[in-house]
Amino acid sequence: MAIETVTMPQLGESVTEGTIGQWLKQVGDAVEKYESLLEVMTDKVNAEVPSPVSGTVHKILVEPGTTVPIGTPICEIAVEGAELEAPAAVPPEAPGASATQEPPSSAAAPQGMAEGRGRYSPAVRRLAQEHGIDPAQIAGTGAGGRVTRKDIEAAIHGKAQEAPTTVAPAAPSGAGPVGAAPATAIAAVPSAPAVIEDGDTVEPLTPVRKVIAERMVRSKATVPHAWIMIEVDVSGLVALRDQIKDEFKAREGVSLTYLPFMMRAVVEALRAVPQMNAQWNGDSVVMKKRINLGMAAATDRGLVVPVIKDADQKNIVGLAKATQDLVQRARTGRLTMDDLSGGTFTVDNTGAVGTILTYPVINAPEVGIVTMESVVKRPVVVDNMIAVRSMVNVCLSFDHRVVDGADAGKFLQVIKKQLESIGPHTSIY
Amino acid sequence: MAVLSYLEAIRETLRQEMRRDSRIIIYGEDVGVRGGVFRVTEGLQKEFGEERVIDSPLAEAAIVGTAIGAAINGLRPVPEIQFADFIFPAMNQIIQEAARIRYRSNGAFHVPIVIRAPFGGGVHGALYHSQSVEAFFAHVPGLKVVIPATPYDAKGLLAAAIEDEDPVLYFEHKAAYRSLKGEVPEERYLIPIGKADVKKTGRDVSIITYGLMVSYALKAAEELEKENISCEVLDLRSVRPLDVEAILTSAKKTGKVLIVHEDNLTGGIGGEVSALIAEHALFYLDAPIVRLAGPDVPAMPYSPPLEHAFMVSPEKIRDKARELAQF
């Protein structure tokens, strides 16, 4: 009998464990390849996991609500055509079959397993730091795949043996190849401790908060941020939007905001300055082929940055629908890991919170992040006359290792030109 | 070299010490004519007379109190408390007087006494004949608490305790008396108080323990060798003072520590050992420090299955050590 074991998938590079949300298929249910099998919750997203094969659910090994490390067997599927034992006795189409199925086995997922990967003992952390080893790269032999002190000692031993054949390590301050080194460099600088006084309350970090904190520290500590701003006259854009927004809403079903126009302009700017659509890679720069725009979205749980894939292939309507969809799913916690990965550049609609000037933090390894501030009416000089115009500031943080000020300025100039070329009669299709 | 039981080693050491030093007296319930309820002092009254091996009233406070007085006045008393469970009436004498006289008198007086007491369970002794009391005394500055694990150590530690110029509590496990046998040299030797002993070296897990549990831990370690799990067994020998250096050395070596005692968990020696390791060896730890101890219930049960469940056994140590090795 051919039984395929389904394991907890890795839902993102920094994700080490997942919690079973619910089983969408029960024991005895037929399932098609790629059909959703279960929901998995991680500290970042809730995702539906597709079945890797077609067959019948033979055994569910992990109950909903249980957290297991990636790679842990969670379910068994009898592949089609194979003979089945007990569960097959119940015909899949029998009325009420799913209600009478035996409950998922509770024997699976021993308690300690949930803690296996991603948690390191003090000894492991110390040795990893002393020897510049990333423990996440080591196969753990402890309970639940935990990396033990012996594992890391073996890795150090292995490293020492191969050392003579490799190039001497780069100077600590030099731009060495990226790997474990930057991470350990960050860890080496402890944060200033908080002062806790009577009446203060201490709120533990949520998983999302932890991820945000780690990424922000990493970005600010490893990326040399430079910052510039430009002001853009969007009176034409404001007039256009005022004119068509009701009709647009009626026809397309989503509201028309300034953000899709900004994204169009950013796409053009990225085409004009391709170094901005790139990633820093230690001793090289990766020029990204696709243009995938991340858009910062505030949610109850914290900041998330879903990504509009191939934004350069979408028009204003497509971008409006895509942003609306991502924002809604972000707020309801329904983003998939795919929604959150693959970004090549980030747009932050800071104007939504009313600011007129922002110094955004780059979403490393991307090279830049641009903001669209509040559109405000201001007196400005036009043709030697003072006029009231709708103005917006566009702020750009960029990685000065990859891009210099001249190109960054060109990038903003393209955005400005694009936005200012929009008038009340510009077609959005 | 003669093979002696744990009990015989203690008796022969008492005999040897009393022959060596006429200031040594033994004082306690049934220690003379009867030779002690466990026969530890059998034959000593015959050899040394009623003035040096004295049957006392059933009054522990008086036994220790008069021993303190005798010690201050130049004798070397080795009083026996018949069961460690009965030591509580004497606690005031031990803690308030014996432990503190040197300090209180600015060194003018000191109390060179050795209080011997059989302790421990697993012998179907129930509430009043099974207790482990070492943690109460290990808390007190001015006292030393030794608990030998082998006949060899029983001799060397008892001689050292008698040689010591300050009060020493010497606890003997009842189950060890006749079950543990080993070679004991005839000549006098001292084992320094406060020095632990590595009874077995190992790589994977450090089992830190004392007393009867040392032999249990060695049994567990032997079984685990077959599973290719290598345990180090550190015998503390003294629970006050603790051999901090030996504890840290072993903890740093393996990174995984299992502390075992029969005494109940909360406030036991394991907590102190654990704290020392956490304070001084955190960055060598590869697993949470684990304590295996008697449960926090008021007394040793009389029912054999419950008594068995209460006692730490070689099997329990083996299972915990295996779990830790695999962590």
mmCIF file with all atom_site columns, N, CA, C and O in Angstrom, chain A residues 103-129:
data_model
loop_
_atom_site.group_PDB
_atom_site.id
_atom_site.type_symbol
_atom_site.label_atom_id
_atom_site.label_alt_id
_atom_site.label_comp_id
_atom_site.label_asym_id
_atom_site.label_entity_id
_atom_site.label_seq_id
_atom_site.pdbx_PDB_ins_code
_atom_site.Cartn_x
_atom_site.Cartn_y
_atom_site.Cartn_z
_atom_site.occupancy
_atom_site.B_iso_or_equiv
_atom_site.pdbx_formal_charge
_atom_site.auth_seq_id
_atom_site.auth_comp_id
_atom_site.auth_asym_id
_atom_site.auth_atom_id
_atom_site.pdbx_PDB_model_num
ATOM 1   N N  . PRO A 1 103 ? -11.802 10.643 15.472 1.00 0.00 ? 103 PRO A N  1
ATOM 2   C CA . PRO A 1 103 ? -11.069 11.897 15.660 1.00 0.00 ? 103 PRO A CA 1
ATOM 3   C C  . PRO A 1 103 ? -9.604  11.701 15.290 1.00 0.00 ? 103 PRO A C  1
ATOM 4   O O  . PRO A 1 103 ? -9.103  10.569 15.346 1.00 0.00 ? 103 PRO A O  1
ATOM 5   N N  . PRO A 1 104 ? -8.942  12.755 14.906 1.00 0.00 ? 104 PRO A N  1
ATOM 6   C CA . PRO A 1 104 ? -7.535  12.635 14.553 1.00 0.00 ? 104 PRO A CA 1
ATOM 7   C C  . PRO A 1 104 ? -6.750  12.039 15.714 1.00 0.00 ? 104 PRO A C  1
ATOM 8   O O  . PRO A 1 104 ? -7.052  12.307 16.871 1.00 0.00 ? 104 PRO A O  1
ATOM 9   N N  . SER A 1 105 ? -5.764  11.239 15.374 1.00 0.00 ? 105 SER A N  1
ATOM 10  C CA . SER A 1 105 ? -4.956  10.613 16.414 1.00 0.00 ? 105 SER A CA 1
ATOM 11  C C  . SER A 1 105 ? -4.288  11.669 17.276 1.00 0.00 ? 105 SER A C  1
ATOM 12  O O  . SER A 1 105 ? -3.749  12.645 16.779 1.00 0.00 ? 105 SER A O  1
ATOM 13  N N  . SER A 1 106 ? -4.368  11.451 18.576 1.00 0.00 ? 106 SER A N  1
ATOM 14  C CA . SER A 1 106 ? -3.712  12.403 19.471 1.00 0.00 ? 106 SER A CA 1
ATOM 15  C C  . SER A 1 106 ? -2.333  11.919 19.878 1.00 0.00 ? 106 SER A C  1
ATOM 16  O O  . SER A 1 106 ? -1.646  12.558 20.632 1.00 0.00 ? 106 SER A O  1
ATOM 17  N N  . ALA A 1 107 ? -1.966  10.765 19.332 1.00 0.00 ? 107 ALA A N  1
ATOM 18  C CA . ALA A 1 107 ? -0.686  10.194 19.752 1.00 0.00 ? 107 ALA A CA 1
ATOM 19  C C  . ALA A 1 107 ? 0.492   10.940 19.135 1.00 0.00 ? 107 ALA A C  1
ATOM 20  O O  . ALA A 1 107 ? 1.581   10.929 19.663 1.00 0.00 ? 107 ALA A O  1
ATOM 21  N N  . ALA A 1 108 ? 0.223   11.626 18.032 1.00 0.00 ? 108 ALA A N  1
ATOM 22  C CA . ALA A 1 108 ? 1.334   12.253 17.322 1.00 0.00 ? 108 ALA A CA 1
ATOM 23  C C  . ALA A 1 108 ? 1.833   13.496 18.061 1.00 0.00 ? 108 ALA A C  1
ATOM 24  O O  . ALA A 1 108 ? 1.265   13.911 19.050 1.00 0.00 ? 108 ALA A O  1
ATOM 25  N N  . ALA A 1 109 ? 2.905   14.059 17.514 1.00 0.00 ? 109 ALA A N  1
ATOM 26  C CA . ALA A 1 109 ? 3.462   15.321 18.007 1.00 0.00 ? 109 ALA A CA 1
ATOM 27  C C  . ALA A 1 109 ? 3.727   15.321 19.505 1.00 0.00 ? 109 ALA A C  1
ATOM 28  O O  . ALA A 1 109 ? 3.008   15.927 20.269 1.00 0.00 ? 109 ALA A O  1
ATOM 29  N N  . PRO A 1 110 ? 4.753   14.599 19.932 1.00 0.00 ? 110 PRO A N  1
ATOM 30  C CA . PRO A 1 110 ? 5.103   14.635 21.344 1.00 0.00 ? 110 PRO A CA 1
ATOM 31  C C  . PRO A 1 110 ? 5.370   16.074 21.802 1.00 0.00 ? 110 PRO A C  1
ATOM 32  O O  . PRO A 1 110 ? 5.772   16.922 20.995 1.00 0.00 ? 110 PRO A O  1
ATOM 33  N N  . GLN A 1 111 ? 5.147   16.284 23.066 1.00 0.00 ? 111 GLN A N  1
ATOM 34  C CA . GLN A 1 111 ? 5.174   17.634 23.615 1.00 0.00 ? 111 GLN A CA 1
ATOM 35  C C  . GLN A 1 111 ? 6.454   18.402 23.286 1.00 0.00 ? 111 GLN A C  1
ATOM 36  O O  . GLN A 1 111 ? 6.420   19.519 22.838 1.00 0.00 ? 111 GLN A O  1
ATOM 37  N N  . GLY A 1 112 ? 7.583   17.757 23.529 1.00 0.00 ? 112 GLY A N  1
ATOM 38  C CA . GLY A 1 112 ? 8.843   18.460 23.357 1.00 0.00 ? 112 GLY A CA 1
ATOM 39  C C  . GLY A 1 112 ? 9.128   18.846 21.913 1.00 0.00 ? 112 GLY A C  1
ATOM 40  O O  . GLY A 1 112 ? 9.898   19.749 21.653 1.00 0.00 ? 112 GLY A O  1
ATOM 41  N N  . MET A 1 113 ? 8.464   18.181 20.981 1.00 0.00 ? 113 MET A N  1
ATOM 42  C CA . MET A 1 113 ? 8.759   18.396 19.575 1.00 0.00 ? 113 MET A CA 1
ATOM 43  C C  . MET A 1 113 ? 8.554   19.840 19.155 1.00 0.00 ? 113 MET A C  1
ATOM 44  O O  . MET A 1 113 ? 9.272   20.372 18.324 1.00 0.00 ? 113 MET A O  1
ATOM 45  N N  . ALA A 1 114 ? 7.548   20.459 19.734 1.00 0.00 ? 114 ALA A N  1
ATOM 46  C CA . ALA A 1 114 ? 7.196   21.800 19.302 1.00 0.00 ? 114 ALA A CA 1
ATOM 47  C C  . ALA A 1 114 ? 8.329   22.784 19.529 1.00 0.00 ? 114 ALA A C  1
ATOM 48  O O  . ALA A 1 114 ? 8.385   23.827 18.907 1.00 0.00 ? 114 ALA A O  1
ATOM 49  N N  . GLU A 1 115 ? 9.260   22.435 20.418 1.00 0.00 ? 115 GLU A N  1
ATOM 50  C CA . GLU A 1 115 ? 10.277  23.408 20.777 1.00 0.00 ? 115 GLU A CA 1
ATOM 51  C C  . GLU A 1 115 ? 11.578  23.184 20.027 1.00 0.00 ? 115 GLU A C  1
ATOM 52  O O  . GLU A 1 115 ? 12.524  23.916 20.190 1.00 0.00 ? 115 GLU A O  1
ATOM 53  N N  . GLY A 1 116 ? 11.607  22.145 19.202 1.00 0.00 ? 116 GLY A N  1
ATOM 54  C CA . GLY A 1 116 ? 12.868  21.715 18.617 1.00 0.00 ? 116 GLY A CA 1
ATOM 55  C C  . GLY A 1 116 ? 13.672  22.761 17.886 1.00 0.00 ? 116 GLY A C  1
ATOM 56  O O  . GLY A 1 116 ? 14.685  23.235 18.387 1.00 0.00 ? 116 GLY A O  1
ATOM 57  N N  . ARG A 1 117 ? 13.212  23.162 16.727 1.00 0.00 ? 117 ARG A N  1
ATOM 58  C CA . ARG A 1 117 ? 14.054  24.024 15.903 1.00 0.00 ? 117 ARG A CA 1
ATOM 59  C C  . ARG A 1 117 ? 13.814  25.497 16.204 1.00 0.00 ? 117 ARG A C  1
ATOM 60  O O  . ARG A 1 117 ? 12.752  25.882 16.629 1.00 0.00 ? 117 ARG A O  1
ATOM 61  N N  . GLY A 1 118 ? 14.827  26.296 15.963 1.00 0.00 ? 118 GLY A N  1
ATOM 62  C CA . GLY A 1 118 ? 14.654  27.725 16.112 1.00 0.00 ? 118 GLY A CA 1
ATOM 63  C C  . GLY A 1 118 ? 14.918  28.225 17.513 1.00 0.00 ? 118 GLY A C  1
ATOM 64  O O  . GLY A 1 118 ? 15.060  29.415 17.725 1.00 0.00 ? 118 GLY A O  1
ATOM 65  N N  . ARG A 1 119 ? 14.992  27.310 18.477 1.00 0.00 ? 119 ARG A N  1
ATOM 66  C CA . ARG A 1 119 ? 15.322  27.714 19.836 1.00 0.00 ? 119 ARG A CA 1
ATOM 67  C C  . ARG A 1 119 ? 16.682  27.147 20.155 1.00 0.00 ? 119 ARG A C  1
ATOM 68  O O  . ARG A 1 119 ? 16.910  25.955 19.987 1.00 0.00 ? 119 ARG A O  1
ATOM 69  N N  . TYR A 1 120 ? 17.550  27.987 20.644 1.00 0.00 ? 120 TYR A N  1
ATOM 70  C CA . TYR A 1 120 ? 18.904  27.528 20.877 1.00 0.00 ? 120 TYR A CA 1
ATOM 71  C C  . TYR A 1 120 ? 19.266  27.681 22.344 1.00 0.00 ? 120 TYR A C  1
ATOM 72  O O  . TYR A 1 120 ? 18.907  28.671 22.978 1.00 0.00 ? 120 TYR A O  1
ATOM 73  N N  . SER A 1 121 ? 19.990  26.711 22.855 1.00 0.00 ? 121 SER A N  1
ATOM 74  C CA . SER A 1 121 ? 20.414  26.770 24.246 1.00 0.00 ? 121 SER A CA 1
ATOM 75  C C  . SER A 1 121 ? 21.510  27.816 24.375 1.00 0.00 ? 121 SER A C  1
ATOM 76  O O  . SER A 1 121 ? 22.139  28.210 23.390 1.00 0.00 ? 121 SER A O  1
ATOM 77  N N  . PRO A 1 122 ? 21.766  28.274 25.614 1.00 0.00 ? 122 PRO A N  1
ATOM 78  C CA . PRO A 1 122 ? 22.841  29.269 25.800 1.00 0.00 ? 122 PRO A CA 1
ATOM 79  C C  . PRO A 1 122 ? 24.168  28.768 25.253 1.00 0.00 ? 122 PRO A C  1
ATOM 80  O O  . PRO A 1 122 ? 24.923  29.538 24.654 1.00 0.00 ? 122 PRO A O  1
ATOM 81  N N  . ALA A 1 123 ? 24.447  27.487 25.437 1.00 0.00 ? 123 ALA A N  1
ATOM 82  C CA . ALA A 1 123 ? 25.724  26.955 24.946 1.00 0.00 ? 123 ALA A CA 1
ATOM 83  C C  . ALA A 1 123 ? 25.797  27.064 23.427 1.00 0.00 ? 123 ALA A C  1
ATOM 84  O O  . ALA A 1 123 ? 26.823  27.468 22.866 1.00 0.00 ? 123 ALA A O  1
ATOM 85  N N  . VAL A 1 124 ? 24.724  26.727 22.761 1.00 0.00 ? 124 VAL A N  1
ATOM 86  C CA . VAL A 1 124 ? 24.705  26.778 21.298 1.00 0.00 ? 124 VAL A CA 1
ATOM 87  C C  . VAL A 1 124 ? 24.853  28.215 20.815 1.00 0.00 ? 124 VAL A C  1
ATOM 88  O O  . VAL A 1 124 ? 25.636  28.517 19.907 1.00 0.00 ? 124 VAL A O  1
ATOM 89  N N  . ARG A 1 125 ? 24.143  29.123 21.456 1.00 0.00 ? 125 ARG A N  1
ATOM 90  C CA . ARG A 1 125 ? 24.238  30.526 21.055 1.00 0.00 ? 125 ARG A CA 1
ATOM 91  C C  . ARG A 1 125 ? 25.661  31.061 21.220 1.00 0.00 ? 125 ARG A C  1
ATOM 92  O O  . ARG A 1 125 ? 26.186  31.743 20.363 1.00 0.00 ? 125 ARG A O  1
ATOM 93  N N  . ARG A 1 126 ? 26.256  30.713 22.368 1.00 0.00 ? 126 ARG A N  1
ATOM 94  C CA . ARG A 1 126 ? 27.602  31.223 22.623 1.00 0.00 ? 126 ARG A CA 1
ATOM 95  C C  . ARG A 1 126 ? 28.580  30.678 21.585 1.00 0.00 ? 126 ARG A C  1
ATOM 96  O O  . ARG A 1 126 ? 29.353  31.425 20.988 1.00 0.00 ? 126 ARG A O  1
ATOM 97  N N  . LEU A 1 127 ? 28.541  29.378 21.358 1.00 0.00 ? 127 LEU A N  1
ATOM 98  C CA . LEU A 1 127 ? 29.474  28.770 20.409 1.00 0.00 ? 127 LEU A CA 1
ATOM 99  C C  . LEU A 1 127 ? 29.239  29.313 19.003 1.00 0.00 ? 127 LEU A C  1
ATOM 100 O O  . LEU A 1 127 ? 30.183  29.572 18.256 1.00 0.00 ? 127 LEU A O  1
ATOM 101 N N  . ALA A 1 128 ? 27.971  29.501 18.654 1.00 0.00 ? 128 ALA A N  1
ATOM 102 C CA . ALA A 1 128 ? 27.656  30.021 17.322 1.00 0.00 ? 128 ALA A CA 1
ATOM 103 C C  . ALA A 1 128 ? 28.247  31.403 17.142 1.00 0.00 ? 128 ALA A C  1
ATOM 104 O O  . ALA A 1 128 ? 28.826  31.730 16.111 1.00 0.00 ? 128 ALA A O  1
ATOM 105 N N  . GLN A 1 129 ? 28.114  32.209 18.179 1.00 0.00 ? 129 GLN A N  1
ATOM 106 C CA . GLN A 1 129 ? 28.618  33.577 18.098 1.00 0.00 ? 129 GLN A CA 1
ATOM 107 C C  . GLN A 1 129 ? 30.138  33.590 18.050 1.00 0.00 ? 129 GLN A C  1
ATOM 108 O O  . GLN A 1 129 ? 30.737  34.289 17.237 1.00 0.00 ? 129 GLN A O  1
#
